[in-house]
mmCIF file of C-alpha atoms in Angstrom:
data_model
loop_
_atom_site.group_PDB
_atom_site.id
_atom_site.type_symbol
_atom_site.label_atom_id
_atom_site.label_comp_id
_atom_site.label_asym_id
_atom_site.label_seq_id
_atom_site.Cartn_x
_atom_site.Cartn_y
_atom_site.Cartn_z
ATOM 1 C CA UNK A 1 92.146 72.646 89.673
ATOM 2 C CA UNK A 2 93.422 72.403 93.245
ATOM 3 C CA UNK A 3 94.548 74.641 96.055
ATOM 4 C CA UNK A 4 93.754 78.328 95.644
ATOM 5 C CA UNK A 5 93.481 78.274 91.865
ATOM 6 C CA UNK A 6 89.718 79.094 91.690
ATOM 7 C CA UNK A 7 90.270 82.044 94.035
ATOM 8 C CA UNK A 8 93.211 83.183 91.941
ATOM 9 C CA UNK A 9 91.322 83.159 88.648
ATOM 10 C CA UNK A 10 88.244 84.853 90.120
ATOM 11 C CA UNK A 11 90.308 87.635 91.713
ATOM 12 C CA UNK A 12 92.293 88.150 88.510
ATOM 13 C CA UNK A 13 89.467 88.209 85.978
ATOM 14 C CA UNK A 14 86.542 89.910 87.761
ATOM 15 C CA UNK A 15 88.141 93.317 88.599
ATOM 16 C CA UNK A 16 89.533 93.925 85.093
ATOM 17 C CA UNK A 17 86.198 94.587 83.304
ATOM 18 C CA UNK A 18 85.002 96.881 86.118
ATOM 19 C CA UNK A 19 88.125 99.055 85.997
ATOM 20 C CA UNK A 20 88.164 99.072 82.194
ATOM 21 C CA UNK A 21 84.506 100.076 81.961
ATOM 22 C CA UNK A 22 84.961 102.855 84.528
ATOM 23 C CA UNK A 23 87.924 104.256 82.593
ATOM 24 C CA UNK A 24 86.056 104.142 79.269
ATOM 25 C CA UNK A 25 83.050 105.890 80.815
ATOM 26 C CA UNK A 26 85.374 108.483 82.338
ATOM 27 C CA UNK A 27 86.725 109.356 78.903
ATOM 28 C CA UNK A 28 83.194 109.284 77.482
ATOM 29 C CA UNK A 29 82.062 111.723 80.189
ATOM 30 C CA UNK A 30 84.869 114.058 79.172
ATOM 31 C CA UNK A 31 83.560 114.092 75.617
ATOM 32 C CA UNK A 32 79.963 114.586 76.776
ATOM 33 C CA UNK A 33 80.985 117.678 78.731
ATOM 34 C CA UNK A 34 83.113 118.995 75.853
ATOM 35 C CA UNK A 35 86.173 119.042 78.095
ATOM 36 C CA UNK A 36 89.593 117.950 76.917
ATOM 37 C CA UNK A 37 91.635 115.345 78.709
ATOM 38 C CA UNK A 38 93.522 116.528 81.763
ATOM 39 C CA UNK A 39 96.663 115.279 83.456
ATOM 40 C CA UNK A 40 94.550 113.214 85.847
ATOM 41 C CA UNK A 41 92.974 111.364 82.903
ATOM 42 C CA UNK A 42 96.390 110.527 81.465
ATOM 43 C CA UNK A 43 97.590 109.296 84.852
ATOM 44 C CA UNK A 44 94.506 107.090 85.203
ATOM 45 C CA UNK A 45 95.203 105.569 81.794
ATOM 46 C CA UNK A 46 98.789 104.814 82.851
ATOM 47 C CA UNK A 47 97.517 103.276 86.097
ATOM 48 C CA UNK A 48 95.159 101.057 84.097
ATOM 49 C CA UNK A 49 97.936 99.957 81.719
ATOM 50 C CA UNK A 50 100.156 98.899 84.617
ATOM 51 C CA UNK A 51 97.209 97.229 86.379
ATOM 52 C CA UNK A 52 96.342 95.158 83.304
ATOM 53 C CA UNK A 53 100.026 94.266 82.874
ATOM 54 C CA UNK A 54 100.102 93.131 86.508
ATOM 55 C CA UNK A 55 97.045 90.956 85.867
ATOM 56 C CA UNK A 56 98.703 89.523 82.759
ATOM 57 C CA UNK A 57 101.760 88.509 84.802
ATOM 58 C CA UNK A 58 99.503 86.690 87.271
ATOM 59 C CA UNK A 59 97.625 84.970 84.446
ATOM 60 C CA UNK A 60 100.951 83.739 83.047
ATOM 61 C CA UNK A 61 102.015 82.574 86.500
ATOM 62 C CA UNK A 62 98.731 80.761 87.158
ATOM 63 C CA UNK A 63 98.526 79.107 83.744
ATOM 64 C CA UNK A 64 102.169 78.040 83.395
ATOM 65 C CA UNK A 65 103.898 78.035 86.763
ATOM 66 C CA UNK A 66 101.336 76.802 89.332
ATOM 67 C CA UNK A 67 100.301 80.008 91.088
ATOM 68 C CA UNK A 68 97.916 79.004 93.876
ATOM 69 C CA UNK A 69 98.987 75.347 93.847
ATOM 70 C CA UNK A 70 101.236 73.340 96.147
ATOM 71 C CA UNK A 71 104.379 71.861 94.626
ATOM 72 C CA UNK A 72 104.971 69.015 97.058
ATOM 73 C CA UNK A 73 103.818 66.381 94.566
ATOM 74 C CA UNK A 74 106.532 67.275 92.022
ATOM 75 C CA UNK A 75 110.145 66.138 91.943
ATOM 76 C CA UNK A 76 112.900 68.501 93.109
ATOM 77 C CA UNK A 77 114.040 69.418 89.620
ATOM 78 C CA UNK A 78 110.543 70.426 88.595
ATOM 79 C CA UNK A 79 110.028 72.354 91.842
ATOM 80 C CA UNK A 80 113.268 74.284 91.284
ATOM 81 C CA UNK A 81 112.089 75.207 87.794
ATOM 82 C CA UNK A 82 108.724 76.486 89.059
ATOM 83 C CA UNK A 83 110.369 78.400 91.906
ATOM 84 C CA UNK A 84 112.820 80.158 89.598
ATOM 85 C CA UNK A 85 110.058 81.240 87.219
ATOM 86 C CA UNK A 86 107.841 82.235 90.151
ATOM 87 C CA UNK A 87 110.513 84.463 91.672
ATOM 88 C CA UNK A 88 111.180 86.107 88.297
ATOM 89 C CA UNK A 89 107.479 86.867 87.746
ATOM 90 C CA UNK A 90 107.210 88.075 91.342
ATOM 91 C CA UNK A 91 110.085 90.494 90.769
ATOM 92 C CA UNK A 92 108.466 91.870 87.597
ATOM 93 C CA UNK A 93 104.996 92.072 89.142
ATOM 94 C CA UNK A 94 106.305 94.187 92.024
ATOM 95 C CA UNK A 95 107.174 96.969 89.575
ATOM 96 C CA UNK A 96 103.807 96.742 87.828
ATOM 97 C CA UNK A 97 101.890 96.777 91.115
ATOM 98 C CA UNK A 98 103.808 99.700 92.613
ATOM 99 C CA UNK A 99 103.638 101.908 89.524
ATOM 100 C CA UNK A 100 99.923 101.252 89.003
ATOM 101 C CA UNK A 101 99.225 102.254 92.605
ATOM 102 C CA UNK A 102 101.454 105.312 92.225
ATOM 103 C CA UNK A 103 99.724 106.573 89.082
ATOM 104 C CA UNK A 104 96.272 106.045 90.634
ATOM 105 C CA UNK A 105 97.241 108.078 93.695
ATOM 106 C CA UNK A 106 98.746 110.804 91.541
ATOM 107 C CA UNK A 107 95.613 110.896 89.353
ATOM 108 C CA UNK A 108 93.413 111.522 92.394
ATOM 109 C CA UNK A 109 95.788 114.114 93.850
ATOM 110 C CA UNK A 110 96.064 115.915 90.507
ATOM 111 C CA UNK A 111 92.281 116.051 90.356
ATOM 112 C CA UNK A 112 92.180 117.371 93.938
ATOM 113 C CA UNK A 113 94.749 120.030 93.102
ATOM 114 C CA UNK A 114 92.696 121.268 90.179
ATOM 115 C CA UNK A 115 89.473 121.182 92.178
ATOM 116 C CA UNK A 116 90.720 122.634 95.472
ATOM 117 C CA UNK A 117 93.574 124.805 94.215
ATOM 118 C CA UNK A 118 92.322 127.832 96.157
ATOM 119 C CA UNK A 119 91.270 126.004 99.324
ATOM 120 C CA UNK A 120 93.072 125.436 102.595
ATOM 121 C CA UNK A 121 93.996 121.850 101.651
ATOM 122 C CA UNK A 122 96.105 122.766 98.622
ATOM 123 C CA UNK A 123 99.335 122.508 100.653
ATOM 124 C CA UNK A 124 98.486 119.036 102.083
ATOM 125 C CA UNK A 125 97.687 117.933 98.527
ATOM 126 C CA UNK A 126 101.147 118.982 97.329
ATOM 127 C CA UNK A 127 102.748 117.300 100.355
ATOM 128 C CA UNK A 128 100.932 114.058 99.507
ATOM 129 C CA UNK A 129 102.163 114.304 95.917
ATOM 130 C CA UNK A 130 105.750 114.647 97.104
ATOM 131 C CA UNK A 131 105.268 111.729 99.521
ATOM 132 C CA UNK A 132 103.959 109.527 96.694
ATOM 133 C CA UNK A 133 106.937 110.395 94.485
ATOM 134 C CA UNK A 134 109.389 109.597 97.288
ATOM 135 C CA UNK A 135 107.542 106.336 97.969
ATOM 136 C CA UNK A 136 107.747 105.115 94.367
ATOM 137 C CA UNK A 137 111.446 106.029 94.151
ATOM 138 C CA UNK A 138 112.275 104.048 97.298
ATOM 139 C CA UNK A 139 110.015 101.158 96.355
ATOM 140 C CA UNK A 140 111.525 100.895 92.873
ATOM 141 C CA UNK A 141 115.090 101.095 94.190
ATOM 142 C CA UNK A 142 114.629 98.360 96.782
ATOM 143 C CA UNK A 143 112.679 96.187 94.343
ATOM 144 C CA UNK A 144 115.517 96.336 91.830
ATOM 145 C CA UNK A 145 118.140 95.605 94.459
ATOM 146 C CA UNK A 146 116.437 92.859 96.416
ATOM 147 C CA UNK A 147 119.665 91.039 95.650
ATOM 148 C CA UNK A 148 123.112 91.974 94.387
ATOM 149 C CA UNK A 149 123.602 90.941 91.635
ATOM 150 C CA UNK A 150 119.976 91.617 90.687
ATOM 151 C CA UNK A 151 119.356 88.266 88.972
ATOM 152 C CA UNK A 152 120.218 86.420 92.163
ATOM 153 C CA UNK A 153 116.685 87.114 93.344
ATOM 154 C CA UNK A 154 115.308 84.456 90.990
ATOM 155 C CA UNK A 155 118.477 82.511 90.172
ATOM 156 C CA UNK A 156 119.582 80.909 93.421
ATOM 157 C CA UNK A 157 122.497 79.175 91.692
ATOM 158 C CA UNK A 158 124.498 82.424 91.757
ATOM 159 C CA UNK A 159 127.140 82.240 94.458
ATOM 160 C CA UNK A 160 128.276 85.071 96.749
ATOM 161 C CA UNK A 161 124.970 86.913 96.234
ATOM 162 C CA UNK A 162 123.683 89.297 98.902
ATOM 163 C CA UNK A 163 119.918 89.591 99.371
ATOM 164 C CA UNK A 164 117.468 91.165 101.777
ATOM 165 C CA UNK A 165 117.084 88.710 104.615
ATOM 166 C CA UNK A 166 113.406 89.357 105.329
ATOM 167 C CA UNK A 167 111.276 90.143 102.296
ATOM 168 C CA UNK A 168 108.117 90.052 104.419
ATOM 169 C CA UNK A 169 109.301 93.100 106.385
ATOM 170 C CA UNK A 170 110.037 94.905 103.122
ATOM 171 C CA UNK A 171 106.484 94.257 101.954
ATOM 172 C CA UNK A 172 105.104 95.317 105.333
ATOM 173 C CA UNK A 173 107.037 98.590 105.374
ATOM 174 C CA UNK A 174 106.327 99.750 101.831
ATOM 175 C CA UNK A 175 102.763 98.433 101.596
ATOM 176 C CA UNK A 176 101.745 99.792 104.987
ATOM 177 C CA UNK A 177 103.094 103.196 103.971
ATOM 178 C CA UNK A 178 101.058 103.402 100.792
ATOM 179 C CA UNK A 179 97.987 102.012 102.605
ATOM 180 C CA UNK A 180 98.194 104.889 105.091
ATOM 181 C CA UNK A 181 98.555 107.305 102.182
ATOM 182 C CA UNK A 182 95.365 105.845 100.671
ATOM 183 C CA UNK A 183 93.356 106.787 103.740
ATOM 184 C CA UNK A 184 95.033 110.201 104.024
ATOM 185 C CA UNK A 185 94.223 110.982 100.388
ATOM 186 C CA UNK A 186 90.661 109.793 100.947
ATOM 187 C CA UNK A 187 90.300 112.029 104.005
ATOM 188 C CA UNK A 188 91.741 115.202 102.443
ATOM 189 C CA UNK A 189 88.486 116.638 101.024
ATOM 190 C CA UNK A 190 86.236 115.530 103.899
ATOM 191 C CA UNK A 191 86.564 118.819 105.778
ATOM 192 C CA UNK A 192 85.646 120.864 102.719
ATOM 193 C CA UNK A 193 82.745 118.599 101.753
ATOM 194 C CA UNK A 194 81.235 118.644 105.265
ATOM 195 C CA UNK A 195 81.125 122.462 105.166
ATOM 196 C CA UNK A 196 78.526 122.495 102.419
ATOM 197 C CA UNK A 197 74.945 121.339 101.991
ATOM 198 C CA UNK A 198 74.194 119.214 98.949
ATOM 199 C CA UNK A 199 70.852 117.837 97.705
ATOM 200 C CA UNK A 200 70.034 114.307 98.852
ATOM 201 C CA UNK A 201 70.980 112.717 95.534
ATOM 202 C CA UNK A 202 74.362 114.403 95.459
ATOM 203 C CA UNK A 203 74.980 113.509 99.105
ATOM 204 C CA UNK A 204 74.448 109.845 98.252
ATOM 205 C CA UNK A 205 76.808 110.204 95.280
ATOM 206 C CA UNK A 206 79.551 111.769 97.411
ATOM 207 C CA UNK A 207 79.105 109.044 100.044
ATOM 208 C CA UNK A 208 79.467 106.433 97.314
ATOM 209 C CA UNK A 209 82.712 108.017 96.158
ATOM 210 C CA UNK A 210 84.205 107.854 99.641
ATOM 211 C CA UNK A 211 82.972 104.272 100.068
ATOM 212 C CA UNK A 212 84.620 103.155 96.820
ATOM 213 C CA UNK A 213 87.850 104.860 97.863
ATOM 214 C CA UNK A 214 87.815 103.135 101.239
ATOM 215 C CA UNK A 215 87.541 99.754 99.492
ATOM 216 C CA UNK A 216 90.983 100.366 97.981
ATOM 217 C CA UNK A 217 92.444 100.794 101.463
ATOM 218 C CA UNK A 218 90.639 97.682 102.725
ATOM 219 C CA UNK A 219 92.003 95.618 99.822
ATOM 220 C CA UNK A 220 95.462 96.962 100.650
ATOM 221 C CA UNK A 221 95.092 95.786 104.257
ATOM 222 C CA UNK A 222 94.174 92.261 103.119
ATOM 223 C CA UNK A 223 97.145 92.302 100.751
ATOM 224 C CA UNK A 224 99.500 93.298 103.577
ATOM 225 C CA UNK A 225 98.195 90.567 105.888
ATOM 226 C CA UNK A 226 98.516 87.906 103.183
ATOM 227 C CA UNK A 227 102.044 89.022 102.233
ATOM 228 C CA UNK A 228 103.319 88.226 105.726
ATOM 229 C CA UNK A 229 103.075 84.520 104.903
ATOM 230 C CA UNK A 230 106.123 84.836 102.661
ATOM 231 C CA UNK A 231 109.179 82.847 103.814
ATOM 232 C CA UNK A 232 112.498 83.427 102.008
ATOM 233 C CA UNK A 233 113.472 79.757 101.775
ATOM 234 C CA UNK A 234 110.017 78.346 101.108
ATOM 235 C CA UNK A 235 109.429 75.558 98.607
ATOM 236 C CA UNK A 236 105.755 76.547 98.301
ATOM 237 C CA UNK A 237 106.139 80.089 97.020
ATOM 238 C CA UNK A 238 103.320 79.920 94.407
ATOM 239 C CA UNK A 239 100.881 78.787 97.093
ATOM 240 C CA UNK A 240 101.955 80.968 100.013
ATOM 241 C CA UNK A 241 101.980 84.243 98.058
ATOM 242 C CA UNK A 242 98.881 83.567 95.952
ATOM 243 C CA UNK A 243 96.396 85.446 98.143
ATOM 244 C CA UNK A 244 98.737 88.400 98.564
ATOM 245 C CA UNK A 245 99.145 88.708 94.809
ATOM 246 C CA UNK A 246 95.459 88.430 93.966
ATOM 247 C CA UNK A 247 94.537 90.968 96.658
ATOM 248 C CA UNK A 248 97.103 93.228 95.036
ATOM 249 C CA UNK A 249 95.313 92.691 91.729
ATOM 250 C CA UNK A 250 91.986 93.639 93.296
ATOM 251 C CA UNK A 251 93.607 96.726 94.825
ATOM 252 C CA UNK A 252 95.141 98.129 91.621
ATOM 253 C CA UNK A 253 91.921 97.740 89.641
ATOM 254 C CA UNK A 254 89.791 99.157 92.453
ATOM 255 C CA UNK A 255 92.125 102.163 92.522
ATOM 256 C CA UNK A 256 91.525 102.780 88.807
ATOM 257 C CA UNK A 257 87.789 102.282 89.303
ATOM 258 C CA UNK A 258 87.565 104.641 92.292
ATOM 259 C CA UNK A 259 89.665 107.360 90.648
ATOM 260 C CA UNK A 260 87.338 107.321 87.625
ATOM 261 C CA UNK A 261 84.044 107.122 89.507
ATOM 262 C CA UNK A 262 84.076 110.751 90.622
ATOM 263 C CA UNK A 263 83.977 111.961 87.008
ATOM 264 C CA UNK A 264 81.094 109.754 85.842
ATOM 265 C CA UNK A 265 78.281 112.082 86.889
ATOM 266 C CA UNK A 266 77.238 112.960 83.293
ATOM 267 C CA UNK A 267 76.716 109.223 82.751
ATOM 268 C CA UNK A 268 74.942 108.545 86.044
ATOM 269 C CA UNK A 269 72.570 111.498 85.911
ATOM 270 C CA UNK A 270 70.927 110.053 82.803
ATOM 271 C CA UNK A 271 69.744 107.127 84.909
ATOM 272 C CA UNK A 272 69.499 108.728 88.383
ATOM 273 C CA UNK A 273 67.531 112.001 88.144
ATOM 274 C CA UNK A 274 68.215 112.768 91.810
ATOM 275 C CA UNK A 275 71.789 113.633 90.939
ATOM 276 C CA UNK A 276 70.604 116.732 89.075
ATOM 277 C CA UNK A 277 70.146 119.952 91.007
ATOM 278 C CA UNK A 278 66.887 121.765 91.260
ATOM 279 C CA UNK A 279 68.118 125.014 89.748
ATOM 280 C CA UNK A 280 69.546 124.011 86.420
ATOM 281 C CA UNK A 281 70.864 127.470 85.669
ATOM 282 C CA UNK A 282 72.344 128.833 88.838
ATOM 283 C CA UNK A 283 73.955 125.648 90.059
ATOM 284 C CA UNK A 284 75.020 124.099 86.777
ATOM 285 C CA UNK A 285 77.377 126.855 85.782
ATOM 286 C CA UNK A 286 81.080 126.052 85.979
ATOM 287 C CA UNK A 287 82.511 126.927 89.351
ATOM 288 C CA UNK A 288 84.606 130.076 89.316
ATOM 289 C CA UNK A 289 87.076 131.390 91.859
ATOM 290 C CA UNK A 290 86.063 134.955 92.549
ATOM 291 C CA UNK A 291 88.661 137.406 93.662
ATOM 292 C CA UNK A 292 86.048 139.824 94.966
ATOM 293 C CA UNK A 293 84.786 139.222 98.480
ATOM 294 C CA UNK A 294 81.158 140.028 97.613
ATOM 295 C CA UNK A 295 78.890 137.040 96.890
ATOM 296 C CA UNK A 296 76.495 137.044 93.971
ATOM 297 C CA UNK A 297 73.554 134.992 92.847
ATOM 298 C CA UNK A 298 71.950 134.829 89.441
ATOM 299 C CA UNK A 299 68.465 136.308 89.166
ATOM 300 C CA UNK A 300 66.376 135.258 86.134
ATOM 301 C CA UNK A 301 64.897 138.186 84.252
ATOM 302 C CA UNK A 302 61.682 138.290 82.278
ATOM 303 C CA UNK A 303 62.087 138.273 78.531
ATOM 304 C CA UNK A 304 60.134 141.502 78.270
ATOM 305 C CA UNK A 305 62.332 143.371 80.725
ATOM 306 C CA UNK A 306 64.931 145.671 79.308
ATOM 307 C CA UNK A 307 67.222 147.694 81.471
ATOM 308 C CA UNK A 308 70.191 149.856 80.723
ATOM 309 C CA UNK A 309 70.658 150.782 84.348
ATOM 310 C CA UNK A 310 74.121 149.999 85.653
ATOM 311 C CA UNK A 311 74.454 148.703 89.217
ATOM 312 C CA UNK A 312 77.241 149.796 91.573
ATOM 313 C CA UNK A 313 78.571 146.268 91.486
ATOM 314 C CA UNK A 314 78.880 146.025 87.727
ATOM 315 C CA UNK A 315 82.507 147.069 87.753
ATOM 316 C CA UNK A 316 83.676 144.363 90.154
ATOM 317 C CA UNK A 317 86.584 142.487 88.601
ATOM 318 C CA UNK A 318 86.180 138.753 88.351
ATOM 319 C CA UNK A 319 89.088 136.539 87.435
ATOM 320 C CA UNK A 320 89.229 132.933 86.425
ATOM 321 C CA UNK A 321 91.933 130.810 87.961
ATOM 322 C CA UNK A 322 94.004 128.418 85.935
ATOM 323 C CA UNK A 323 91.861 125.362 85.357
ATOM 324 C CA UNK A 324 88.663 127.292 84.793
ATOM 325 C CA UNK A 325 85.575 125.426 85.817
ATOM 326 C CA UNK A 326 87.423 123.080 88.132
ATOM 327 C CA UNK A 327 88.742 125.739 90.487
ATOM 328 C CA UNK A 328 86.880 126.385 93.717
ATOM 329 C CA UNK A 329 87.574 129.178 96.139
ATOM 330 C CA UNK A 330 86.788 127.576 99.483
ATOM 331 C CA UNK A 331 88.229 130.341 101.589
ATOM 332 C CA UNK A 332 85.012 132.368 101.786
ATOM 333 C CA UNK A 333 81.793 131.898 103.681
ATOM 334 C CA UNK A 334 79.961 128.612 103.956
ATOM 335 C CA UNK A 335 77.408 129.896 101.428
ATOM 336 C CA UNK A 336 80.212 130.706 98.980
ATOM 337 C CA UNK A 337 81.678 127.237 99.410
ATOM 338 C CA UNK A 338 78.333 125.553 98.941
ATOM 339 C CA UNK A 339 77.553 127.498 95.781
ATOM 340 C CA UNK A 340 80.999 126.927 94.294
ATOM 341 C CA UNK A 341 81.188 123.199 94.963
ATOM 342 C CA UNK A 342 77.632 122.645 93.807
ATOM 343 C CA UNK A 343 78.613 124.521 90.674
ATOM 344 C CA UNK A 344 81.471 122.103 90.070
ATOM 345 C CA UNK A 345 79.408 119.031 90.888
ATOM 346 C CA UNK A 346 76.893 120.112 88.263
ATOM 347 C CA UNK A 347 79.158 121.749 85.685
ATOM 348 C CA UNK A 348 78.620 118.861 83.303
ATOM 349 C CA UNK A 349 74.951 119.852 83.053
ATOM 350 C CA UNK A 350 76.022 123.320 81.957
ATOM 351 C CA UNK A 351 78.134 122.018 79.120
ATOM 352 C CA UNK A 352 75.342 119.729 77.901
ATOM 353 C CA UNK A 353 72.336 121.980 78.426
ATOM 354 C CA UNK A 354 72.792 124.493 75.601
ATOM 355 C CA UNK A 355 72.331 127.411 77.986
ATOM 356 C CA UNK A 356 73.629 130.792 76.844
ATOM 357 C CA UNK A 357 77.275 131.444 77.460
ATOM 358 C CA UNK A 358 80.276 129.190 77.563
ATOM 359 C CA UNK A 359 82.711 128.013 80.161
ATOM 360 C CA UNK A 360 84.155 130.873 82.128
ATOM 361 C CA UNK A 361 81.676 133.489 80.795
ATOM 362 C CA UNK A 362 79.794 135.190 83.619
ATOM 363 C CA UNK A 363 76.292 136.698 83.493
ATOM 364 C CA UNK A 364 75.962 140.278 82.303
ATOM 365 C CA UNK A 365 76.257 142.858 85.074
ATOM 366 C CA UNK A 366 72.547 143.604 84.884
ATOM 367 C CA UNK A 367 71.708 139.986 85.674
ATOM 368 C CA UNK A 368 73.401 139.788 89.054
ATOM 369 C CA UNK A 369 72.575 141.301 92.394
ATOM 370 C CA UNK A 370 74.600 141.200 95.594
ATOM 371 C CA UNK A 371 73.659 138.706 98.266
ATOM 372 C CA UNK A 372 72.863 140.327 101.575
#
């Protein structure tokens, strides 16, 4: 093998198992916590399907049509054949790449919306969703109509065709936009997370989540830089675009991996005890958005204690928001935020621990006291 072929095969094959394993473990974690699949899980599956399809297109290109190799040693007829097939696969792969990225972003934002639906960032989350939808519409439209007629993009024998004169600028504009959205999406929950205090193990876990998300943006930057080598009339298309395409492959699979990592805590805590909280009862309950402004904490009672006394706070109405254990009311005090988010971070323990009560069932009025 010559040219960039070893790099191409390594970048195609290595990320696929990592993303696939993360997705499988994500679905396994859902079963372990007795939670059904959500919209974010379905979107992650779609992102993975498009990512694997994108990888398959690159495998076909590398194995049959010289992706990563220079064509200068072939005769003109053979070069024209490889260029036509390369442009066709490039056109198809652009759809697969864009839609995989789109579904990964939407999966993360859907998860955010369920988690932070009562916080101050719920409006920015919706704005980012709308921005992603507009981005994929524009990207798909311009990808289809690179040339008019459409097939003129790969069939240069068509006369009187009109095509975009600078494909590199198209890649720069659309890829830079979604790269910026990656970092914006990554930064959305930072303010809320910094307001709370988590145990050391959970702090490391949260830091790892942000680090994995930032790798997606870094891969996107490398992809953008490599894509600027594209020249419309080049006779070395498979070689000049090889690095851009394989960085795109790394990016789509990293996006699937990162979007699944945040839900793998039930898996990780079996091997990393530090991820478990110290108070397995109070902090492992599903997080609930309280409508009352008074904060409460659970107080364990002795088995021999029996009380029929009713506290003044026993009639406070508590309501569950849509989404149940994934909703967090972050509009209250810092202590409220910390308790709620810790409750979500550990809610998998609650489902697996066999503690009394089920999701969304609060302690009896006699078991709670107001926090001063």
